[in-house]
Amino acid sequence: MSDLPPILPVGTAVVVLNEVRGGDGRILHARGSAAIIIKAPADAEHSYRIRFPGGDEAALKRRELEVLSHYAAAGYQHADPLTRYNLFDHVILRCIIGSRAYGLDHDASDTDRRGVYLPPADMHWSIYGVPEQLENDATQETYWELEKFLKLALKANPNVLECLFTPLTEHADPIAREILDRRGIFLSRLVYQTFNGYAMSQFKKLGADLTNKGGIKWKHAMHLIRLLLSGIAVLRTGELPVRVEAEHTPRLLAIRDGLEPWDAVDAWRIELHRAFDDAFATTTLPDRPDYEAANNILIRARRAMSHRTGA
């Protein structure tokens, strides 16, 4: 019974999927006619009472009806060229982040690929639009559409900034190469708020899990400490060091393997927050990233794609 569709409420606008005939067999309402549900059944096995605009009523089963909004959207789903088109062919930046880029990997570690894709102009301009990101869970890949990627970078999103600074870049076309060459335009004092705030909220959740569930995912604790170390370095140097400094590697691996007591991990976190505060007070990074420079990159990329499609 759990596989049966939910009961549609009274007042729902619907479309009939079959012709509605009278007792004499004459067609009263053609397939595709609109109506309103005026009485819903007690369960999914029985009929709905619907009323057509002219006042006629009929009793139909759920399989004979479709919600009007769903019916209207179905045309896009069937015609959408994205259902037949491989946008992965338009990846302009592919890189490796995660444990392998940090130097904290082991034999069983995943290879996390991230990057950017730039869709053809005619698809980007179409009524169907394009997704903000492409994902392939089987291969641990995620690619952001260029505009989404740039906006996340301007907000100091850690994963996106790591794409710009990772030493493991597998592919970069000329547009992506320009972004990498100018990656400094995305760094600002916002790193302090983004990295620091995320670490604080996640450590609070880890502490609650330890108290309420008796355990945590130590890998997450390791990466939160690593995030704080990276943020401090950004504010001090103007660069994001993706690969962990050798002096911190043994202790981070000990945290990952559950060999460091939680109290010691949390004390290190508090120490790093203080160092983050000090770095924020003295950093030479600007208050905000260079929005105009990022916008110019996006506009040039859009123009380049329009020329490629002959628009």
PDB file of C-alpha atoms in Angstrom, residues 64-191:
ATOM      1  CA  GLU A  64      -7.066   8.693 -15.182  1.00  0.00           C
ATOM      2  CA  LEU A  65      -5.979  12.065 -13.815  1.00  0.00           C
ATOM      3  CA  GLU A  66      -2.832  14.181 -13.791  1.00  0.00           C
ATOM      4  CA  VAL A  67      -2.170  17.262 -11.708  1.00  0.00           C
ATOM      5  CA  LEU A  68      -2.373  20.242 -14.063  1.00  0.00           C
ATOM      6  CA  SER A  69       1.000  21.703 -13.059  1.00  0.00           C
ATOM      7  CA  HIS A  70       2.696  18.340 -13.607  1.00  0.00           C
ATOM      8  CA  TYR A  71       0.954  17.895 -16.952  1.00  0.00           C
ATOM      9  CA  ALA A  72       2.168  21.297 -18.144  1.00  0.00           C
ATOM     10  CA  ALA A  73       5.757  20.655 -17.040  1.00  0.00           C
ATOM     11  CA  ALA A  74       5.904  17.227 -18.688  1.00  0.00           C
ATOM     12  CA  GLY A  75       6.350  18.817 -22.099  1.00  0.00           C
ATOM     13  CA  TYR A  76       9.618  20.401 -21.011  1.00  0.00           C
ATOM     14  CA  GLN A  77      10.868  17.117 -19.609  1.00  0.00           C
ATOM     15  CA  HIS A  78      10.172  15.236 -22.845  1.00  0.00           C
ATOM     16  CA  ALA A  79      11.568  17.932 -25.132  1.00  0.00           C
ATOM     17  CA  ASP A  80      14.488  19.059 -22.983  1.00  0.00           C
ATOM     18  CA  PRO A  81      17.681  18.469 -25.003  1.00  0.00           C
ATOM     19  CA  LEU A  82      19.603  17.975 -21.746  1.00  0.00           C
ATOM     20  CA  THR A  83      18.026  14.528 -21.530  1.00  0.00           C
ATOM     21  CA  ARG A  84      19.935  13.653 -24.716  1.00  0.00           C
ATOM     22  CA  TYR A  85      23.033  15.800 -24.294  1.00  0.00           C
ATOM     23  CA  ASN A  86      26.224  15.103 -22.349  1.00  0.00           C
ATOM     24  CA  LEU A  87      27.237  18.343 -20.650  1.00  0.00           C
ATOM     25  CA  PHE A  88      30.283  16.589 -19.198  1.00  0.00           C
ATOM     26  CA  ASP A  89      31.790  17.142 -22.656  1.00  0.00           C
ATOM     27  CA  HIS A  90      31.945  20.850 -21.781  1.00  0.00           C
ATOM     28  CA  VAL A  91      34.049  20.606 -18.629  1.00  0.00           C
ATOM     29  CA  ILE A  92      36.690  23.352 -18.830  1.00  0.00           C
ATOM     30  CA  LEU A  93      38.398  22.702 -15.482  1.00  0.00           C
ATOM     31  CA  ARG A  94      38.964  19.339 -13.840  1.00  0.00           C
ATOM     32  CA  CYS A  95      41.015  19.002 -10.684  1.00  0.00           C
ATOM     33  CA  ILE A  96      41.455  16.785  -7.642  1.00  0.00           C
ATOM     34  CA  ILE A  97      40.662  18.030  -4.152  1.00  0.00           C
ATOM     35  CA  GLY A  98      40.026  16.153  -0.913  1.00  0.00           C
ATOM     36  CA  SER A  99      42.410  13.874   0.950  1.00  0.00           C
ATOM     37  CA  ARG A 100      44.640  13.153  -2.040  1.00  0.00           C
ATOM     38  CA  ALA A 101      45.226  16.856  -2.631  1.00  0.00           C
ATOM     39  CA  TYR A 102      45.732  17.499   1.095  1.00  0.00           C
ATOM     40  CA  GLY A 103      48.359  14.748   1.405  1.00  0.00           C
ATOM     41  CA  LEU A 104      46.158  12.978   3.965  1.00  0.00           C
ATOM     42  CA  ASP A 105      45.104  10.032   1.811  1.00  0.00           C
ATOM     43  CA  HIS A 106      45.521   6.303   2.256  1.00  0.00           C
ATOM     44  CA  ASP A 107      45.062   3.358  -0.112  1.00  0.00           C
ATOM     45  CA  ALA A 108      41.276   3.333   0.282  1.00  0.00           C
ATOM     46  CA  SER A 109      40.787   7.102  -0.124  1.00  0.00           C
ATOM     47  CA  ASP A 110      38.414   8.309  -2.823  1.00  0.00           C
ATOM     48  CA  THR A 111      39.627  10.508  -5.645  1.00  0.00           C
ATOM     49  CA  ASP A 112      37.387  13.576  -5.494  1.00  0.00           C
ATOM     50  CA  ARG A 113      37.261  15.471  -8.775  1.00  0.00           C
ATOM     51  CA  ARG A 114      35.738  18.930  -8.954  1.00  0.00           C
ATOM     52  CA  GLY A 115      35.715  21.681 -11.512  1.00  0.00           C
ATOM     53  CA  VAL A 116      33.802  23.865 -13.923  1.00  0.00           C
ATOM     54  CA  TYR A 117      31.726  23.361 -17.040  1.00  0.00           C
ATOM     55  CA  LEU A 118      30.748  25.972 -19.599  1.00  0.00           C
ATOM     56  CA  PRO A 119      27.604  25.075 -21.601  1.00  0.00           C
ATOM     57  CA  PRO A 120      27.053  26.014 -25.246  1.00  0.00           C
ATOM     58  CA  ALA A 121      25.388  29.408 -25.558  1.00  0.00           C
ATOM     59  CA  ASP A 122      22.256  28.118 -27.302  1.00  0.00           C
ATOM     60  CA  MET A 123      21.605  25.675 -24.463  1.00  0.00           C
ATOM     61  CA  HIS A 124      22.299  28.293 -21.811  1.00  0.00           C
ATOM     62  CA  TRP A 125      19.860  30.704 -23.486  1.00  0.00           C
ATOM     63  CA  SER A 126      17.139  28.114 -24.118  1.00  0.00           C
ATOM     64  CA  ILE A 127      13.884  27.867 -22.181  1.00  0.00           C
ATOM     65  CA  TYR A 128      15.197  24.646 -20.623  1.00  0.00           C
ATOM     66  CA  GLY A 129      18.241  26.278 -19.062  1.00  0.00           C
ATOM     67  CA  VAL A 130      21.199  24.319 -17.712  1.00  0.00           C
ATOM     68  CA  PRO A 131      21.869  22.810 -14.271  1.00  0.00           C
ATOM     69  CA  GLU A 132      23.992  24.746 -11.783  1.00  0.00           C
ATOM     70  CA  GLN A 133      26.130  21.663 -11.302  1.00  0.00           C
ATOM     71  CA  LEU A 134      26.790  18.251 -12.800  1.00  0.00           C
ATOM     72  CA  GLU A 135      27.307  15.267 -10.514  1.00  0.00           C
ATOM     73  CA  ASN A 136      28.484  11.710 -11.023  1.00  0.00           C
ATOM     74  CA  ASP A 137      28.339   9.884  -7.693  1.00  0.00           C
ATOM     75  CA  ALA A 138      29.907   6.746  -9.142  1.00  0.00           C
ATOM     76  CA  THR A 139      33.114   8.595 -10.031  1.00  0.00           C
ATOM     77  CA  GLN A 140      33.014  11.181  -7.202  1.00  0.00           C
ATOM     78  CA  GLU A 141      32.839  14.075  -9.683  1.00  0.00           C
ATOM     79  CA  THR A 142      31.098  17.453  -9.377  1.00  0.00           C
ATOM     80  CA  TYR A 143      31.331  20.316 -11.861  1.00  0.00           C
ATOM     81  CA  TRP A 144      29.767  23.717 -11.303  1.00  0.00           C
ATOM     82  CA  GLU A 145      28.423  25.828 -14.152  1.00  0.00           C
ATOM     83  CA  LEU A 146      30.836  28.732 -14.594  1.00  0.00           C
ATOM     84  CA  GLU A 147      28.578  31.466 -13.204  1.00  0.00           C
ATOM     85  CA  LYS A 148      27.735  29.371 -10.125  1.00  0.00           C
ATOM     86  CA  PHE A 149      31.421  28.565  -9.616  1.00  0.00           C
ATOM     87  CA  LEU A 150      32.471  32.213  -9.763  1.00  0.00           C
ATOM     88  CA  LYS A 151      29.746  33.280  -7.328  1.00  0.00           C
ATOM     89  CA  LEU A 152      30.755  30.571  -4.839  1.00  0.00           C
ATOM     90  CA  ALA A 153      34.403  31.556  -5.162  1.00  0.00           C
ATOM     91  CA  LEU A 154      33.523  35.195  -4.482  1.00  0.00           C
ATOM     92  CA  LYS A 155      31.749  34.048  -1.300  1.00  0.00           C
ATOM     93  CA  ALA A 156      34.926  32.205  -0.209  1.00  0.00           C
ATOM     94  CA  ASN A 157      33.379  28.752  -0.453  1.00  0.00           C
ATOM     95  CA  PRO A 158      36.153  26.407   0.761  1.00  0.00           C
ATOM     96  CA  ASN A 159      35.575  23.618  -1.787  1.00  0.00           C
ATOM     97  CA  VAL A 160      35.550  26.038  -4.697  1.00  0.00           C
ATOM     98  CA  LEU A 161      38.638  27.930  -3.524  1.00  0.00           C
ATOM     99  CA  GLU A 162      40.439  24.596  -3.204  1.00  0.00           C
ATOM    100  CA  CYS A 163      39.700  23.954  -6.889  1.00  0.00           C
ATOM    101  CA  LEU A 164      41.537  27.175  -7.695  1.00  0.00           C
ATOM    102  CA  PHE A 165      44.591  26.378  -5.547  1.00  0.00           C
ATOM    103  CA  THR A 166      44.937  22.587  -5.665  1.00  0.00           C
ATOM    104  CA  PRO A 167      48.260  21.370  -7.055  1.00  0.00           C
ATOM    105  CA  LEU A 168      46.422  18.516  -8.807  1.00  0.00           C
ATOM    106  CA  THR A 169      44.873  20.056 -11.937  1.00  0.00           C
ATOM    107  CA  GLU A 170      44.114  17.484 -14.641  1.00  0.00           C
ATOM    108  CA  HIS A 171      42.567  19.709 -17.316  1.00  0.00           C
ATOM    109  CA  ALA A 172      42.191  23.450 -17.881  1.00  0.00           C
ATOM    110  CA  ASP A 173      41.146  25.058 -21.162  1.00  0.00           C
ATOM    111  CA  PRO A 174      42.181  28.686 -21.925  1.00  0.00           C
ATOM    112  CA  ILE A 175      39.211  30.194 -20.052  1.00  0.00           C
ATOM    113  CA  ALA A 176      39.893  28.033 -17.002  1.00  0.00           C
ATOM    114  CA  ARG A 177      43.591  28.828 -17.229  1.00  0.00           C
ATOM    115  CA  GLU A 178      42.805  32.546 -17.018  1.00  0.00           C
ATOM    116  CA  ILE A 179      40.727  31.925 -13.895  1.00  0.00           C
ATOM    117  CA  LEU A 180      43.566  29.956 -12.321  1.00  0.00           C
ATOM    118  CA  ASP A 181      46.132  32.601 -13.261  1.00  0.00           C
ATOM    119  CA  ARG A 182      43.949  35.290 -11.619  1.00  0.00           C
ATOM    120  CA  ARG A 183      42.724  33.258  -8.665  1.00  0.00           C
ATOM    121  CA  GLY A 184      43.906  35.901  -6.231  1.00  0.00           C
ATOM    122  CA  ILE A 185      40.906  38.092  -7.176  1.00  0.00           C
ATOM    123  CA  PHE A 186      38.670  35.718  -5.204  1.00  0.00           C
ATOM    124  CA  LEU A 187      40.528  35.967  -1.908  1.00  0.00           C
ATOM    125  CA  SER A 188      39.363  38.454   0.690  1.00  0.00           C
ATOM    126  CA  ARG A 189      38.720  38.818   4.402  1.00  0.00           C
ATOM    127  CA  LEU A 190      35.479  36.894   3.804  1.00  0.00           C
ATOM    128  CA  VAL A 191      37.612  33.771   4.230  1.00  0.00           C
TER     129      VAL A 191
END
